[in-house]
mmCIF file of C-alpha atoms in Angstrom:
data_model
loop_
_atom_site.group_PDB
_atom_site.id
_atom_site.type_symbol
_atom_site.label_atom_id
_atom_site.label_comp_id
_atom_site.label_asym_id
_atom_site.label_seq_id
_atom_site.Cartn_x
_atom_site.Cartn_y
_atom_site.Cartn_z
ATOM 1 C CA UNK A 1 -2.488 -9.711 -4.575
ATOM 2 C CA UNK A 2 -2.305 -6.423 -2.641
ATOM 3 C CA UNK A 3 -0.888 -3.303 -4.601
ATOM 4 C CA UNK A 4 -1.124 -1.276 -1.548
ATOM 5 C CA UNK A 5 -4.180 -1.450 1.510
ATOM 6 C CA UNK A 6 -2.973 -4.121 3.975
ATOM 7 C CA UNK A 7 -5.379 -5.249 6.892
ATOM 8 C CA UNK A 8 -7.741 -2.515 5.588
ATOM 9 C CA UNK A 9 -10.391 -4.779 4.555
ATOM 10 C CA UNK A 10 -11.601 -5.552 8.032
ATOM 11 C CA UNK A 11 -10.796 -1.746 9.334
ATOM 12 C CA UNK A 12 -13.575 -0.727 6.925
ATOM 13 C CA UNK A 13 -11.178 1.142 5.018
ATOM 14 C CA UNK A 14 -9.560 1.176 1.482
ATOM 15 C CA UNK A 15 -7.280 -0.907 -0.750
ATOM 16 C CA UNK A 16 -5.738 -1.657 -4.240
ATOM 17 C CA UNK A 17 -5.141 -4.936 -5.654
ATOM 18 C CA UNK A 18 -3.884 -5.996 -9.071
ATOM 19 C CA UNK A 19 -3.872 -9.277 -10.939
ATOM 20 C CA UNK A 20 -0.718 -11.857 -11.002
ATOM 21 C CA UNK A 21 -0.376 -13.809 -14.758
ATOM 22 C CA UNK A 22 -1.150 -17.524 -12.488
ATOM 23 C CA UNK A 23 -4.565 -19.241 -12.765
ATOM 24 C CA UNK A 24 -6.595 -21.748 -10.248
ATOM 25 C CA UNK A 25 -9.170 -23.888 -11.968
ATOM 26 C CA UNK A 26 -11.522 -26.612 -10.441
ATOM 27 C CA UNK A 27 -13.567 -28.842 -12.480
ATOM 28 C CA UNK A 28 -16.462 -30.133 -10.781
ATOM 29 C CA UNK A 29 -18.002 -33.779 -11.278
ATOM 30 C CA UNK A 30 -21.122 -35.888 -9.840
ATOM 31 C CA UNK A 31 -19.604 -37.317 -6.517
ATOM 32 C CA UNK A 32 -21.338 -39.789 -3.721
ATOM 33 C CA UNK A 33 -24.340 -37.924 -2.108
ATOM 34 C CA UNK A 34 -23.644 -36.308 1.208
ATOM 35 C CA UNK A 35 -19.584 -35.637 0.779
ATOM 36 C CA UNK A 36 -17.257 -33.631 -1.030
ATOM 37 C CA UNK A 37 -14.324 -34.457 -2.607
ATOM 38 C CA UNK A 38 -11.031 -32.367 -3.269
ATOM 39 C CA UNK A 39 -8.090 -33.702 -5.347
ATOM 40 C CA UNK A 40 -5.346 -30.974 -5.916
ATOM 41 C CA UNK A 41 -1.705 -31.466 -6.890
ATOM 42 C CA UNK A 42 -0.675 -28.718 -4.762
ATOM 43 C CA UNK A 43 -3.098 -29.212 -1.573
ATOM 44 C CA UNK A 44 -3.037 -32.929 -1.255
ATOM 45 C CA UNK A 45 -6.244 -35.159 -1.533
ATOM 46 C CA UNK A 46 -9.686 -34.999 1.043
ATOM 47 C CA UNK A 47 -13.123 -36.400 1.442
ATOM 48 C CA UNK A 48 -15.173 -35.187 4.333
ATOM 49 C CA UNK A 49 -19.286 -35.665 4.908
ATOM 50 C CA UNK A 50 -21.347 -32.252 4.084
ATOM 51 C CA UNK A 51 -23.647 -32.645 7.100
ATOM 52 C CA UNK A 52 -20.592 -33.048 9.201
ATOM 53 C CA UNK A 53 -17.598 -31.144 7.825
ATOM 54 C CA UNK A 54 -13.769 -32.039 9.099
ATOM 55 C CA UNK A 55 -10.136 -32.659 8.125
ATOM 56 C CA UNK A 56 -7.711 -29.905 6.310
ATOM 57 C CA UNK A 57 -9.220 -26.632 5.526
ATOM 58 C CA UNK A 58 -9.521 -26.836 1.999
ATOM 59 C CA UNK A 59 -12.033 -29.556 2.207
ATOM 60 C CA UNK A 60 -14.147 -27.777 4.705
ATOM 61 C CA UNK A 61 -14.182 -24.820 2.595
ATOM 62 C CA UNK A 62 -15.158 -26.471 0.352
ATOM 63 C CA UNK A 63 -18.183 -28.623 2.090
ATOM 64 C CA UNK A 64 -19.197 -24.765 2.614
ATOM 65 C CA UNK A 65 -19.639 -23.260 -0.436
ATOM 66 C CA UNK A 66 -21.432 -26.891 -1.139
ATOM 67 C CA UNK A 67 -23.988 -26.568 1.322
ATOM 68 C CA UNK A 68 -24.434 -22.421 0.518
ATOM 69 C CA UNK A 69 -24.920 -23.447 -3.089
ATOM 70 C CA UNK A 70 -27.205 -26.372 -2.509
ATOM 71 C CA UNK A 71 -25.231 -29.274 -4.423
ATOM 72 C CA UNK A 72 -25.389 -32.056 -2.374
ATOM 73 C CA UNK A 73 -22.051 -34.223 -3.426
ATOM 74 C CA UNK A 74 -19.454 -33.691 -5.960
ATOM 75 C CA UNK A 75 -16.028 -34.343 -6.568
ATOM 76 C CA UNK A 76 -13.648 -31.256 -7.341
ATOM 77 C CA UNK A 77 -10.368 -31.596 -9.557
ATOM 78 C CA UNK A 78 -8.377 -28.464 -8.452
ATOM 79 C CA UNK A 79 -5.136 -27.432 -10.721
ATOM 80 C CA UNK A 80 -3.860 -24.207 -9.151
ATOM 81 C CA UNK A 81 -0.257 -22.006 -10.096
ATOM 82 C CA UNK A 82 -0.381 -19.750 -7.091
ATOM 83 C CA UNK A 83 1.913 -20.679 -4.262
ATOM 84 C CA UNK A 84 0.451 -21.751 -1.161
ATOM 85 C CA UNK A 85 1.100 -19.432 1.589
ATOM 86 C CA UNK A 86 2.443 -16.685 -0.165
ATOM 87 C CA UNK A 87 0.337 -14.185 0.374
ATOM 88 C CA UNK A 88 -0.637 -13.648 -3.274
ATOM 89 C CA UNK A 89 -4.421 -14.930 -2.606
ATOM 90 C CA UNK A 90 -4.368 -18.569 -3.141
ATOM 91 C CA UNK A 91 -6.940 -19.404 -0.797
ATOM 92 C CA UNK A 92 -9.475 -16.720 -2.306
ATOM 93 C CA UNK A 93 -8.564 -18.309 -6.150
ATOM 94 C CA UNK A 94 -9.243 -21.560 -4.912
ATOM 95 C CA UNK A 95 -12.834 -20.166 -2.802
ATOM 96 C CA UNK A 96 -14.040 -18.422 -5.742
ATOM 97 C CA UNK A 97 -13.283 -20.963 -8.195
ATOM 98 C CA UNK A 98 -14.951 -23.830 -6.202
ATOM 99 C CA UNK A 99 -17.905 -21.491 -6.030
ATOM 100 C CA UNK A 100 -18.065 -20.875 -9.686
ATOM 101 C CA UNK A 101 -17.636 -24.562 -10.137
ATOM 102 C CA UNK A 102 -20.604 -25.827 -7.886
ATOM 103 C CA UNK A 103 -22.818 -23.191 -9.896
ATOM 104 C CA UNK A 104 -23.111 -20.059 -7.439
ATOM 105 C CA UNK A 105 -24.366 -17.399 -9.237
ATOM 106 C CA UNK A 106 -24.550 -13.734 -8.330
ATOM 107 C CA UNK A 107 -22.385 -10.501 -8.498
ATOM 108 C CA UNK A 108 -18.801 -10.225 -7.429
ATOM 109 C CA UNK A 109 -19.676 -8.963 -4.683
ATOM 110 C CA UNK A 110 -22.235 -11.919 -3.347
ATOM 111 C CA UNK A 111 -19.711 -14.504 -4.504
ATOM 112 C CA UNK A 112 -16.966 -13.062 -2.518
ATOM 113 C CA UNK A 113 -19.405 -12.865 0.500
ATOM 114 C CA UNK A 114 -19.890 -16.190 -0.286
ATOM 115 C CA UNK A 115 -16.528 -17.509 0.140
ATOM 116 C CA UNK A 116 -15.365 -15.417 2.926
ATOM 117 C CA UNK A 117 -18.497 -17.244 5.156
ATOM 118 C CA UNK A 118 -16.799 -20.576 3.628
ATOM 119 C CA UNK A 119 -12.748 -19.162 4.651
ATOM 120 C CA UNK A 120 -14.645 -18.752 7.768
ATOM 121 C CA UNK A 121 -16.402 -22.147 8.646
ATOM 122 C CA UNK A 122 -12.435 -23.544 7.604
ATOM 123 C CA UNK A 123 -11.075 -21.389 10.285
ATOM 124 C CA UNK A 124 -9.363 -18.097 8.409
ATOM 125 C CA UNK A 125 -11.169 -14.891 9.477
ATOM 126 C CA UNK A 126 -10.575 -13.143 6.543
ATOM 127 C CA UNK A 127 -11.796 -9.967 4.768
ATOM 128 C CA UNK A 128 -13.062 -9.643 1.432
ATOM 129 C CA UNK A 129 -10.302 -7.800 -0.424
ATOM 130 C CA UNK A 130 -9.132 -11.088 -1.957
ATOM 131 C CA UNK A 131 -11.735 -12.679 -3.174
ATOM 132 C CA UNK A 132 -12.929 -9.086 -5.125
ATOM 133 C CA UNK A 133 -9.647 -8.858 -6.501
ATOM 134 C CA UNK A 134 -9.328 -12.072 -7.395
ATOM 135 C CA UNK A 135 -12.952 -11.599 -9.293
ATOM 136 C CA UNK A 136 -12.662 -8.411 -11.106
ATOM 137 C CA UNK A 137 -8.918 -7.588 -11.206
ATOM 138 C CA UNK A 138 -7.310 -7.773 -14.849
ATOM 139 C CA UNK A 139 -4.090 -7.914 -16.876
ATOM 140 C CA UNK A 140 -3.524 -3.786 -16.310
ATOM 141 C CA UNK A 141 -6.615 -3.018 -14.664
ATOM 142 C CA UNK A 142 -6.298 -2.311 -10.886
ATOM 143 C CA UNK A 143 -9.137 -2.978 -8.146
ATOM 144 C CA UNK A 144 -9.850 -0.296 -5.939
ATOM 145 C CA UNK A 145 -12.138 -0.897 -3.232
ATOM 146 C CA UNK A 146 -13.772 1.421 -0.347
ATOM 147 C CA UNK A 147 -15.085 -0.920 2.700
ATOM 148 C CA UNK A 148 -16.621 1.404 4.217
ATOM 149 C CA UNK A 149 -19.384 1.160 1.183
ATOM 150 C CA UNK A 150 -18.008 -1.845 -0.446
ATOM 151 C CA UNK A 151 -17.610 0.359 -3.506
ATOM 152 C CA UNK A 152 -15.324 -0.538 -6.300
ATOM 153 C CA UNK A 153 -13.784 0.831 -9.041
ATOM 154 C CA UNK A 154 -11.143 -0.230 -11.609
ATOM 155 C CA UNK A 155 -8.366 1.739 -12.670
ATOM 156 C CA UNK A 156 -5.729 1.319 -15.173
ATOM 157 C CA UNK A 157 -2.147 0.609 -14.212
ATOM 158 C CA UNK A 158 0.022 3.141 -16.584
ATOM 159 C CA UNK A 159 2.216 1.555 -19.055
ATOM 160 C CA UNK A 160 5.732 3.346 -17.630
ATOM 161 C CA UNK A 161 4.571 1.328 -13.604
ATOM 162 C CA UNK A 162 6.615 -1.860 -14.052
ATOM 163 C CA UNK A 163 5.204 -4.309 -11.323
ATOM 164 C CA UNK A 164 6.930 -7.770 -10.542
ATOM 165 C CA UNK A 165 6.321 -10.219 -7.470
ATOM 166 C CA UNK A 166 9.323 -11.653 -5.591
ATOM 167 C CA UNK A 167 9.059 -14.716 -3.762
ATOM 168 C CA UNK A 168 11.011 -14.890 -0.386
ATOM 169 C CA UNK A 169 10.588 -18.384 0.206
ATOM 170 C CA UNK A 170 8.874 -18.251 3.683
ATOM 171 C CA UNK A 171 5.415 -19.511 4.112
ATOM 172 C CA UNK A 172 2.802 -18.700 6.317
ATOM 173 C CA UNK A 173 -0.864 -19.920 7.235
ATOM 174 C CA UNK A 174 -3.258 -17.427 8.034
ATOM 175 C CA UNK A 175 -5.501 -19.255 10.239
ATOM 176 C CA UNK A 176 -1.857 -20.418 12.475
ATOM 177 C CA UNK A 177 -0.483 -17.290 12.077
ATOM 178 C CA UNK A 178 -1.137 -13.948 14.435
ATOM 179 C CA UNK A 179 -3.685 -12.784 11.599
ATOM 180 C CA UNK A 180 -6.009 -13.073 14.069
ATOM 181 C CA UNK A 181 -4.180 -11.508 16.981
ATOM 182 C CA UNK A 182 -3.756 -8.314 14.862
ATOM 183 C CA UNK A 183 -7.988 -8.164 14.074
ATOM 184 C CA UNK A 184 -8.538 -8.445 17.795
ATOM 185 C CA UNK A 185 -5.909 -6.150 18.525
ATOM 186 C CA UNK A 186 -7.493 -3.205 15.756
ATOM 187 C CA UNK A 187 -11.036 -4.380 17.020
ATOM 188 C CA UNK A 188 -9.979 -3.273 20.464
ATOM 189 C CA UNK A 189 -8.630 -0.118 18.944
ATOM 190 C CA UNK A 190 -12.115 0.157 16.720
ATOM 191 C CA UNK A 191 -14.209 0.263 19.803
ATOM 192 C CA UNK A 192 -12.287 3.690 21.175
ATOM 193 C CA UNK A 193 -12.262 5.601 18.100
ATOM 194 C CA UNK A 194 -14.250 3.966 15.805
ATOM 195 C CA UNK A 195 -13.752 1.511 12.029
ATOM 196 C CA UNK A 196 -9.993 2.526 11.909
ATOM 197 C CA UNK A 197 -10.211 2.969 8.637
ATOM 198 C CA UNK A 198 -12.247 6.295 8.856
ATOM 199 C CA UNK A 199 -10.676 7.584 11.521
ATOM 200 C CA UNK A 200 -7.492 10.352 11.533
ATOM 201 C CA UNK A 201 -4.450 10.484 13.091
ATOM 202 C CA UNK A 202 -5.078 12.836 15.677
ATOM 203 C CA UNK A 203 -8.167 10.561 16.924
ATOM 204 C CA UNK A 204 -5.155 7.836 17.926
ATOM 205 C CA UNK A 205 -4.438 10.669 20.875
ATOM 206 C CA UNK A 206 -7.874 8.553 22.449
ATOM 207 C CA UNK A 207 -5.680 5.515 22.791
ATOM 208 C CA UNK A 208 -3.640 4.568 25.827
ATOM 209 C CA UNK A 209 -2.049 1.783 25.167
ATOM 210 C CA UNK A 210 0.405 2.245 22.788
ATOM 211 C CA UNK A 211 0.230 -1.091 21.187
ATOM 212 C CA UNK A 212 -3.027 -0.341 20.002
ATOM 213 C CA UNK A 213 -1.804 2.915 18.783
ATOM 214 C CA UNK A 214 1.172 1.120 16.452
ATOM 215 C CA UNK A 215 -1.734 -0.584 14.812
ATOM 216 C CA UNK A 216 -4.231 1.593 14.672
ATOM 217 C CA UNK A 217 -1.173 4.047 13.090
ATOM 218 C CA UNK A 218 -0.774 1.306 10.438
ATOM 219 C CA UNK A 219 -4.385 1.396 9.400
ATOM 220 C CA UNK A 220 -5.223 5.270 9.138
ATOM 221 C CA UNK A 221 -1.749 5.267 7.418
ATOM 222 C CA UNK A 222 -2.347 2.899 5.144
ATOM 223 C CA UNK A 223 -5.351 4.137 3.570
ATOM 224 C CA UNK A 224 -4.242 7.663 3.122
ATOM 225 C CA UNK A 225 -1.346 5.530 1.274
ATOM 226 C CA UNK A 226 -4.326 4.161 -0.857
ATOM 227 C CA UNK A 227 -5.329 7.818 -1.666
ATOM 228 C CA UNK A 228 -1.982 8.646 -2.272
ATOM 229 C CA UNK A 229 -1.537 5.796 -4.308
ATOM 230 C CA UNK A 230 -4.747 6.804 -6.315
ATOM 231 C CA UNK A 231 -3.329 9.599 -7.437
ATOM 232 C CA UNK A 232 0.066 8.235 -8.151
ATOM 233 C CA UNK A 233 -1.673 5.948 -10.844
ATOM 234 C CA UNK A 234 -3.838 8.209 -12.440
ATOM 235 C CA UNK A 235 -0.694 10.775 -12.791
ATOM 236 C CA UNK A 236 1.422 7.620 -14.135
ATOM 237 C CA UNK A 237 3.726 8.721 -11.143
ATOM 238 C CA UNK A 238 6.092 5.658 -10.869
ATOM 239 C CA UNK A 239 8.655 7.351 -8.382
ATOM 240 C CA UNK A 240 5.489 8.813 -6.139
ATOM 241 C CA UNK A 241 3.736 5.098 -5.996
ATOM 242 C CA UNK A 242 7.417 3.396 -5.487
ATOM 243 C CA UNK A 243 7.722 5.824 -1.993
ATOM 244 C CA UNK A 244 4.667 4.879 -0.971
ATOM 245 C CA UNK A 245 5.257 0.999 -1.497
ATOM 246 C CA UNK A 246 8.199 1.640 0.625
ATOM 247 C CA UNK A 247 6.458 3.478 3.489
ATOM 248 C CA UNK A 248 3.868 0.677 3.356
ATOM 249 C CA UNK A 249 6.519 -1.657 3.838
ATOM 250 C CA UNK A 250 7.983 0.198 6.941
ATOM 251 C CA UNK A 251 4.257 0.830 8.583
ATOM 252 C CA UNK A 252 4.002 -3.528 8.154
ATOM 253 C CA UNK A 253 7.292 -3.771 9.479
ATOM 254 C CA UNK A 254 7.194 -1.595 12.269
ATOM 255 C CA UNK A 255 3.551 -0.449 13.359
ATOM 256 C CA UNK A 256 1.936 -4.253 12.525
ATOM 257 C CA UNK A 257 4.942 -6.603 13.479
ATOM 258 C CA UNK A 258 4.591 -8.871 10.250
ATOM 259 C CA UNK A 259 7.029 -8.663 8.967
ATOM 260 C CA UNK A 260 10.637 -11.305 9.582
ATOM 261 C CA UNK A 261 14.392 -11.205 9.677
ATOM 262 C CA UNK A 262 14.678 -13.387 6.242
ATOM 263 C CA UNK A 263 11.946 -10.936 4.459
ATOM 264 C CA UNK A 264 13.912 -8.196 5.523
ATOM 265 C CA UNK A 265 17.319 -9.165 3.971
ATOM 266 C CA UNK A 266 15.620 -10.237 0.459
ATOM 267 C CA UNK A 267 13.307 -6.861 0.644
ATOM 268 C CA UNK A 268 16.678 -4.963 1.905
ATOM 269 C CA UNK A 269 18.271 -6.395 -1.533
ATOM 270 C CA UNK A 270 16.048 -6.037 -4.290
ATOM 271 C CA UNK A 271 15.291 -2.548 -3.325
ATOM 272 C CA UNK A 272 19.274 -1.849 -3.865
ATOM 273 C CA UNK A 273 19.158 -3.006 -7.527
ATOM 274 C CA UNK A 274 18.891 0.021 -10.247
ATOM 275 C CA UNK A 275 15.548 0.903 -11.132
ATOM 276 C CA UNK A 276 13.526 -0.842 -7.904
ATOM 277 C CA UNK A 277 11.711 2.312 -6.855
ATOM 278 C CA UNK A 278 10.149 0.269 -4.087
ATOM 279 C CA UNK A 279 9.237 -3.104 -2.520
ATOM 280 C CA UNK A 280 7.057 -4.234 0.211
ATOM 281 C CA UNK A 281 5.696 -7.170 1.682
ATOM 282 C CA UNK A 282 2.789 -8.252 -0.108
ATOM 283 C CA UNK A 283 -0.851 -10.003 1.321
ATOM 284 C CA UNK A 284 -1.615 -10.881 5.516
ATOM 285 C CA UNK A 285 2.274 -10.811 6.336
ATOM 286 C CA UNK A 286 4.923 -13.159 8.956
ATOM 287 C CA UNK A 287 6.484 -14.438 5.168
ATOM 288 C CA UNK A 288 5.411 -14.569 1.643
ATOM 289 C CA UNK A 289 6.344 -12.489 -1.344
ATOM 290 C CA UNK A 290 6.968 -8.747 -2.187
ATOM 291 C CA UNK A 291 5.657 -6.524 -4.435
ATOM 292 C CA UNK A 292 8.279 -4.763 -6.433
ATOM 293 C CA UNK A 293 7.181 -1.310 -8.452
ATOM 294 C CA UNK A 294 10.134 -0.622 -10.792
ATOM 295 C CA UNK A 295 11.049 0.489 -14.345
ATOM 296 C CA UNK A 296 9.437 -1.651 -17.208
ATOM 297 C CA UNK A 297 12.314 -0.685 -19.543
ATOM 298 C CA UNK A 298 14.723 -3.039 -17.528
ATOM 299 C CA UNK A 299 15.080 -6.111 -19.647
ATOM 300 C CA UNK A 300 13.077 -9.230 -18.591
ATOM 301 C CA UNK A 301 16.498 -10.978 -17.670
ATOM 302 C CA UNK A 302 17.786 -8.655 -15.297
ATOM 303 C CA UNK A 303 14.759 -9.817 -13.485
ATOM 304 C CA UNK A 304 15.917 -13.656 -13.933
ATOM 305 C CA UNK A 305 19.125 -12.921 -12.730
ATOM 306 C CA UNK A 306 17.911 -11.691 -8.664
ATOM 307 C CA UNK A 307 17.920 -15.075 -7.412
ATOM 308 C CA UNK A 308 20.891 -16.289 -8.037
ATOM 309 C CA UNK A 309 23.325 -13.564 -8.267
ATOM 310 C CA UNK A 310 21.033 -12.079 -4.605
ATOM 311 C CA UNK A 311 19.762 -14.796 -2.357
ATOM 312 C CA UNK A 312 21.832 -18.401 -3.508
ATOM 313 C CA UNK A 313 21.013 -19.728 0.315
ATOM 314 C CA UNK A 314 17.653 -17.759 1.320
ATOM 315 C CA UNK A 315 15.593 -19.618 -1.450
ATOM 316 C CA UNK A 316 13.860 -16.502 -3.039
ATOM 317 C CA UNK A 317 12.920 -16.492 -6.509
ATOM 318 C CA UNK A 318 11.720 -14.248 -8.740
ATOM 319 C CA UNK A 319 7.907 -15.786 -9.967
ATOM 320 C CA UNK A 320 5.961 -13.345 -11.987
ATOM 321 C CA UNK A 321 6.432 -9.746 -13.789
ATOM 322 C CA UNK A 322 4.142 -7.560 -15.025
#
């Protein structure tokens, strides 16, 4: 999942991601020639032709990966602990697991790129962030990607920085949300000032559309926050990281317009808890999870009481803890 740096990957910016404890496993076996079949407790069961893929996005994605790996027929059994539509890279984890199960060989960037193409074939015009984080993140080790040159660093997450994921219960689908509209708006701004991930605040003065100014301002500011987060991680500065996370949420809400009223209620409540120093929406937006930065010395039982005490009518729940 993303620690900081949302909607920056497709804008040639930078981002930092971290691992969650959940796993997605895919077992591939021989199937009918010319067909791909996927069976998953979370996604359902589907089968389609490799020559003319059609059906649910997950089976179309699997078909694209089978074609990319030269597999002419397979049956895939999928087991995943990741909630679908929660902003925790479930589709990227599925794509990576399928690619590896089908025998795709290559470095992390090669795997990420073939998975990106497969997701696009299935209707989601995603960037490369989620796939790279799925492939490279480990417990206590973040993934810092500069998308201007696709360089990757793996900084440590200091022991004094606690990170918890809170599931708001609000689900979204990237292919059917306004994600594509945000990409188009960023592209329109980039036509005027160049790649937003490389732009400065001063460059925004060249934009005469206030909507595009807000979209570009988020990306420019988010890249600055990623740079600040690098320093906070290097200096084990929990308070600084929390402030950065808070600023990132405000930008997603106000400049990028990807939050929801229900997410805001839950986020505001979480932010008042003792020991919490920052909380923000994770992923593309329009629902999903929050990443919460907090004092790791707070007992685990304290986290387990969040949902019951604060959100009995919303369906929110704590779903993971570092």
